[in-house]
Tab-separated table of C-alpha atoms in Angstrom:
chain	number	residue	atom	x	y	z
A	28	MET	CA	-8.695	-92.061	298.245
A	29	GLY	CA	-11.380	-94.672	297.906
A	30	SER	CA	-10.982	-98.280	298.788
A	31	CYS	CA	-10.083	-101.014	296.333
A	32	ARG	CA	-9.337	-104.696	296.387
A	33	PRO	CA	-5.547	-105.274	296.680
A	34	LEU	CA	-4.078	-106.904	293.633
A	35	ILE	CA	-3.547	-110.628	294.221
A	36	LEU	CA	-1.159	-111.758	291.492
A	37	GLU	CA	-1.645	-115.516	291.989
A	38	ASP	CA	-5.282	-115.052	290.885
A	39	CYS	CA	-4.077	-114.120	287.402
A	40	LEU	CA	-0.662	-115.763	287.087
A	41	ASP	CA	-1.068	-119.312	288.407
A	42	GLY	CA	-0.564	-121.743	285.542
A	43	ARG	CA	0.403	-119.081	282.984
A	44	VAL	CA	2.551	-120.256	280.113
A	45	VAL	CA	5.243	-117.829	278.965
A	46	LYS	CA	6.819	-118.201	275.523
A	47	PHE	CA	10.352	-116.833	275.091
A	48	SER	CA	12.012	-115.752	271.835
A	49	ASP	CA	14.017	-119.045	271.709
A	50	ASN	CA	10.685	-120.856	271.372
A	51	ASN	CA	11.009	-122.372	274.849
A	52	HIS	CA	7.744	-122.403	276.777
A	53	TRP	CA	7.712	-122.161	280.581
A	54	GLN	CA	4.738	-122.783	282.831
A	55	LEU	CA	4.425	-121.173	286.258
A	56	THR	CA	3.891	-123.898	288.807
A	57	VAL	CA	4.522	-122.894	292.449
A	58	LYS	CA	4.410	-119.365	293.853
A	59	ILE	CA	7.377	-118.614	296.072
A	60	SER	CA	6.580	-115.039	297.046
A	61	GLU	CA	4.434	-112.056	296.102
A	62	LYS	CA	4.512	-108.356	296.696
A	63	PRO	CA	1.098	-107.049	295.649
A	64	TRP	CA	0.552	-103.349	295.080
A	65	ASP	CA	-2.234	-101.860	297.212
A	66	GLY	CA	-1.383	-98.212	296.790
A	67	SER	CA	0.606	-97.843	299.984
A	68	TRP	CA	4.250	-96.780	300.218
A	69	ASP	CA	6.794	-95.300	302.594
A	70	SER	CA	6.183	-91.545	302.675
A	71	GLU	CA	9.938	-90.946	302.544
A	72	ARG	CA	9.986	-92.661	299.114
A	73	GLU	CA	6.860	-91.003	297.764
A	74	GLU	CA	8.649	-88.286	295.790
A	75	TYR	CA	10.919	-90.843	294.127
A	76	GLU	CA	8.141	-93.407	293.434
A	77	ASP	CA	5.698	-90.905	292.090
A	78	TRP	CA	7.547	-90.629	288.753
A	79	GLN	CA	8.396	-94.314	288.596
A	80	PRO	CA	6.050	-96.821	286.923
A	81	HIS	CA	4.238	-98.531	289.812
A	82	GLU	CA	4.634	-102.306	290.007
A	83	ALA	CA	3.402	-105.457	291.650
A	84	HIS	CA	5.639	-108.522	291.450
A	85	ALA	CA	5.785	-112.189	292.224
A	86	VAL	CA	8.366	-114.965	292.117
A	87	TYR	CA	7.445	-118.414	290.824
A	88	GLU	CA	9.022	-121.724	290.308
A	89	CYS	CA	8.398	-122.750	286.677
A	90	ARG	CA	8.931	-125.758	284.447
A	91	GLN	CA	9.858	-125.912	280.768
A	92	ILE	CA	7.006	-127.650	278.883
A	93	ARG	CA	8.276	-127.109	275.359
A	94	GLY	CA	11.759	-126.496	273.974
A	95	SER	CA	15.283	-127.784	274.249
A	96	ASN	CA	15.219	-128.982	277.879
A	97	VAL	CA	11.670	-130.029	278.645
A	98	GLY	CA	11.202	-130.698	282.389
A	99	THR	CA	13.874	-128.232	283.507
A	100	VAL	CA	12.836	-126.286	286.603
A	101	ALA	CA	13.769	-122.634	286.917
A	102	ILE	CA	12.716	-119.426	288.696
A	103	MET	CA	10.717	-116.665	287.086
A	104	LYS	CA	10.126	-113.217	288.512
A	105	ILE	CA	7.147	-111.330	287.077
A	106	ARG	CA	6.990	-107.572	287.443
A	107	LEU	CA	3.679	-105.990	286.372
A	108	GLU	CA	3.006	-102.306	285.831
A	109	VAL	CA	-0.175	-101.190	287.651
A	110	PRO	CA	-2.221	-97.954	287.743
A	111	ARG	CA	-0.713	-95.159	289.854
A	112	HIS	CA	-4.042	-93.427	290.579
A	113	LEU	CA	-6.166	-95.127	293.204
A	114	PRO	CA	-8.671	-96.473	293.403
A	115	PRO	CA	-8.138	-97.717	289.795
A	116	SER	CA	-10.785	-96.634	287.379
A	117	ASP	CA	-13.299	-99.148	286.141
A	118	ASP	CA	-12.715	-97.766	282.618
A	119	PRO	CA	-9.754	-99.411	280.903
A	120	LYS	CA	-9.242	-96.267	278.769
A	121	GLU	CA	-8.731	-94.178	281.897
A	122	ARG	CA	-6.261	-96.708	283.316
A	123	ALA	CA	-4.367	-96.644	280.028
A	124	LYS	CA	-3.581	-92.953	280.524
A	125	ASP	CA	-1.189	-93.948	283.349
A	126	ALA	CA	0.783	-96.395	281.195
A	127	SER	CA	4.528	-95.630	281.010
A	128	GLY	CA	4.824	-96.407	277.331
A	129	MET	CA	6.834	-99.534	278.149
A	130	ARG	CA	9.327	-97.549	280.171
A	131	LEU	CA	10.411	-99.990	282.912
A	132	ASN	CA	10.616	-99.148	286.564
A	133	ASP	CA	14.318	-98.449	287.345
A	134	ALA	CA	14.434	-101.476	289.699
A	135	THR	CA	13.235	-103.816	286.919
A	136	ASP	CA	15.578	-102.439	284.337
A	137	ASN	CA	18.446	-102.552	286.773
A	138	GLU	CA	17.849	-106.185	287.825
A	139	ILE	CA	17.865	-107.337	284.221
A	140	LYS	CA	21.083	-105.473	283.367
A	141	ILE	CA	22.967	-106.631	286.532
A	142	LEU	CA	21.893	-110.246	285.978
A	143	GLN	CA	23.057	-110.075	282.325
A	144	ARG	CA	26.447	-108.750	283.397
A	145	LEU	CA	26.893	-111.328	286.145
A	146	THR	CA	25.828	-114.193	283.882
A	147	ASN	CA	28.253	-113.100	281.162
A	148	ALA	CA	31.006	-112.939	283.827
A	149	ARG	CA	30.036	-116.477	284.941
A	150	CYS	CA	29.493	-115.427	288.496
A	151	SER	CA	29.094	-118.477	290.726
A	152	VAL	CA	27.259	-116.901	293.647
A	153	THR	CA	24.139	-115.438	291.975
A	154	PRO	CA	21.396	-116.887	289.761
A	155	SER	CA	22.177	-116.961	286.049
A	156	LEU	CA	19.831	-115.155	283.710
A	157	LEU	CA	18.227	-117.592	281.293
A	158	GLY	CA	16.161	-115.018	279.442
A	159	PHE	CA	13.730	-112.162	279.887
A	160	LYS	CA	10.655	-110.892	278.066
A	161	ILE	CA	8.748	-107.612	278.161
A	162	ASP	CA	5.129	-107.838	277.031
A	163	VAL	CA	2.523	-105.093	276.676
A	164	GLN	CA	-0.754	-105.605	278.532
A	165	ASP	CA	-3.132	-105.708	275.571
A	166	SER	CA	-5.354	-108.079	273.719
A	167	SER	CA	-2.473	-109.565	271.713
A	168	VAL	CA	-1.045	-111.296	274.750
A	169	LEU	CA	-2.288	-114.832	275.483
A	170	ASN	CA	-3.709	-115.523	278.921
A	171	SER	CA	-3.255	-118.733	280.853
A	172	THR	CA	-6.241	-120.303	279.106
A	173	GLY	CA	-4.696	-119.770	275.690
A	174	LYS	CA	-7.227	-117.076	274.731
A	175	PRO	CA	-6.209	-113.525	273.810
A	176	GLY	CA	-6.239	-110.777	276.426
A	177	PHE	CA	-5.662	-110.086	280.082
A	178	GLU	CA	-8.993	-108.804	281.314
A	179	GLU	CA	-10.944	-111.994	280.653
A	180	GLU	CA	-8.840	-113.959	283.171
A	181	TRP	CA	-8.368	-111.305	285.858
A	182	GLY	CA	-11.759	-111.666	287.435
A	183	GLU	CA	-11.968	-109.414	290.554
A	184	ASN	CA	-8.487	-108.114	289.734
A	185	LYS	CA	-9.543	-106.605	286.403
A	186	GLN	CA	-9.389	-103.052	287.665
A	187	TRP	CA	-5.611	-103.530	287.958
A	188	TRP	CA	-5.201	-104.539	284.300
A	189	MET	CA	-3.421	-101.621	282.628
A	190	PRO	CA	-3.777	-101.409	278.839
A	191	GLY	CA	-0.469	-100.329	277.376
A	192	GLY	CA	1.456	-101.065	280.572
A	193	TYR	CA	4.213	-103.668	280.672
A	194	ILE	CA	4.568	-107.075	282.181
A	195	ALA	CA	8.196	-108.221	282.543
A	196	TYR	CA	9.239	-111.876	282.902
A	197	ILE	CA	12.734	-112.580	284.277
A	198	LEU	CA	13.840	-116.176	283.945
A	199	MET	CA	16.685	-117.403	286.149
A	200	THR	CA	18.368	-120.621	287.147
A	201	LYS	CA	16.984	-122.273	290.269
A	202	LEU	CA	19.567	-122.362	293.080
A	203	HIS	CA	19.775	-125.544	295.034
A	204	ALA	CA	19.959	-123.775	298.349
A	205	GLN	CA	17.961	-122.879	301.441
A	206	PRO	CA	16.508	-119.368	301.792
A	207	LEU	CA	17.696	-117.657	304.956
A	208	ASP	CA	15.751	-115.352	307.324
A	209	ILE	CA	16.255	-113.950	310.752
A	210	GLN	CA	13.946	-116.452	312.554
A	211	LEU	CA	15.821	-119.432	311.028
A	212	TYR	CA	19.330	-118.097	311.266
A	213	TRP	CA	19.160	-117.016	314.843
A	214	ASN	CA	17.319	-120.048	316.205
A	215	ASP	CA	19.890	-122.086	318.074
A	216	LYS	CA	17.715	-125.219	317.874
A	217	THR	CA	17.759	-125.233	314.074
A	218	PHE	CA	20.821	-123.154	313.247
A	219	GLY	CA	23.619	-123.242	315.819
A	220	ARG	CA	26.822	-121.315	316.185
A	221	GLN	CA	28.785	-123.767	314.064
A	222	GLN	CA	26.477	-123.378	311.066
A	223	ARG	CA	26.323	-119.629	311.461
A	224	ASP	CA	30.177	-119.537	311.303
A	225	GLU	CA	29.961	-121.664	308.116
A	226	VAL	CA	27.508	-119.247	306.556
A	227	ARG	CA	29.722	-116.289	307.477
A	228	ARG	CA	32.780	-117.805	305.826
A	229	ALA	CA	30.776	-118.675	302.725
A	230	PHE	CA	29.240	-115.224	302.597
A	231	ARG	CA	32.643	-113.609	302.774
A	232	ALA	CA	33.714	-115.553	299.673
A	233	ALA	CA	30.434	-114.707	297.878
A	234	TYR	CA	30.668	-111.038	298.784
A	235	LEU	CA	34.226	-110.745	297.539
A	236	GLU	CA	33.382	-112.553	294.277
A	237	LEU	CA	30.442	-110.218	293.660
A	238	ARG	CA	32.402	-107.053	294.471
A	239	GLY	CA	35.296	-108.354	292.401
A	240	LEU	CA	33.036	-108.319	289.390
A	241	GLY	CA	32.176	-104.678	290.060
A	242	VAL	CA	28.752	-105.181	291.621
A	243	SER	CA	27.622	-103.834	294.949
A	244	HIS	CA	24.400	-105.081	296.491
A	245	HIS	CA	22.482	-102.452	298.466
A	246	ASP	CA	19.514	-104.453	299.835
A	247	GLN	CA	21.495	-105.985	302.658
A	248	ARG	CA	19.418	-108.507	304.594
A	249	LEU	CA	19.338	-112.219	305.314
A	250	GLU	CA	16.327	-112.748	303.044
A	251	ASN	CA	18.550	-111.948	300.062
A	252	LEU	CA	20.891	-114.843	300.939
A	253	MET	CA	20.573	-118.563	300.217
A	254	TRP	CA	22.623	-121.323	301.773
A	255	ASN	CA	23.774	-124.808	300.673
A	256	ARG	CA	25.419	-126.424	303.627
A	257	ALA	CA	26.511	-129.578	301.802
A	258	GLU	CA	28.532	-127.451	299.324
A	259	GLN	CA	29.389	-124.727	301.885
A	260	LYS	CA	28.018	-122.211	299.397
A	261	CYS	CA	26.266	-118.881	300.036
A	262	TYR	CA	24.353	-117.216	297.234
A	263	ILE	CA	23.273	-113.545	296.893
A	264	ILE	CA	19.974	-112.867	295.192
A	265	ASP	CA	17.589	-110.027	294.232
A	266	MET	CA	19.669	-107.588	292.165
A	267	GLU	CA	17.142	-104.795	291.751
A	268	CYS	CA	19.076	-102.546	294.218
A	269	ALA	CA	22.566	-103.475	293.046
A	270	ASP	CA	24.889	-101.236	291.035
A	271	TYR	CA	27.913	-101.760	288.790
A	272	ASP	CA	31.216	-99.822	288.992
A	273	PRO	CA	33.380	-100.517	285.927
A	274	ASN	CA	36.412	-98.919	287.621
A	275	ARG	CA	36.500	-101.342	290.549
A	276	SER	CA	39.319	-103.840	290.328
A	277	THR	CA	39.732	-107.086	292.174
A	278	LYS	CA	42.687	-105.709	294.190
A	279	ASP	CA	40.467	-102.961	295.592
A	280	VAL	CA	37.922	-105.379	296.999
A	281	LYS	CA	37.908	-105.804	300.754
A	282	MET	CA	35.310	-106.743	303.349
A	283	SER	CA	35.017	-105.505	306.867
A	284	ASP	CA	33.188	-107.203	309.737
A	285	TYR	CA	30.651	-104.311	309.437
A	286	GLN	CA	29.260	-106.090	306.370
A	287	LEU	CA	28.409	-109.102	308.497
A	288	CYS	CA	26.376	-106.787	310.694
A	289	ALA	CA	24.719	-105.077	307.764
A	290	TRP	CA	23.507	-108.383	306.423
A	291	ASN	CA	22.277	-109.489	309.891
A	292	LEU	CA	24.910	-112.222	310.034
A	293	VAL	CA	26.168	-110.968	313.408
A	294	ARG	CA	24.368	-108.982	316.070
A	295	HIS	CA	26.913	-106.217	316.301
A	296	TRP	CA	30.059	-105.755	314.254
A	297	ALA	CA	32.151	-104.330	317.123
A	298	GLU	CA	31.072	-106.784	319.829
A	299	PRO	CA	29.469	-109.596	317.835
A	300	ASN	CA	27.022	-111.961	319.403
A	301	TRP	CA	27.975	-114.917	317.312
């Protein structure tokens, strides 16, 4: 496999304006995170991922610049189909042969469906879905300069532009909470035992609410939790690896201390280092 420049999404997404079907226009403002696709993956997942559309994705803060609530700040996740054969061909017609025909990656499709279900159920511990949009990467789509097309604005990234591939925009409410991670959570100078206990209690309530709505989250790590200490509220985010069980009832929902360990909220579930 030859070498190629890794896709850097901010080069082609910063400042982009996305128009949704309700005629609300949202502009991407601040990049929160990015997972570029460079052609590498875990060999244990290769068989699974080989038949999935390959993606790069980024999460942005965005602001409504036209519509019913101008000035509102929200979160937008962008998931972009990219060529599966590397290095990508310089010929757009060759790259187009890899396009999925607008068939979404399972993770993208799942995230949208789970967020829809939780939003309809008025879940209080996850972001609400404000809207989503699936575009095709072709010359009919406006770029951030207002001119038609993708390739013109992609510069050095143009080999990743995939004619006929999809670009998915998932618009969610912005949670007024602090992202968690291992370094922050287990640093006694910034996050002592008392606050960790507060997070654990709030997480238990969030976990039980989510499970009570039939949803199980399988990407269990601190980075998928957010914390609002003033409101003693824990939020669970990133639903691409969640699933829904329509037969689960509220009375069946329980939570063991093992879940605290799985989410890195304690060191060991049997003999916890709190």
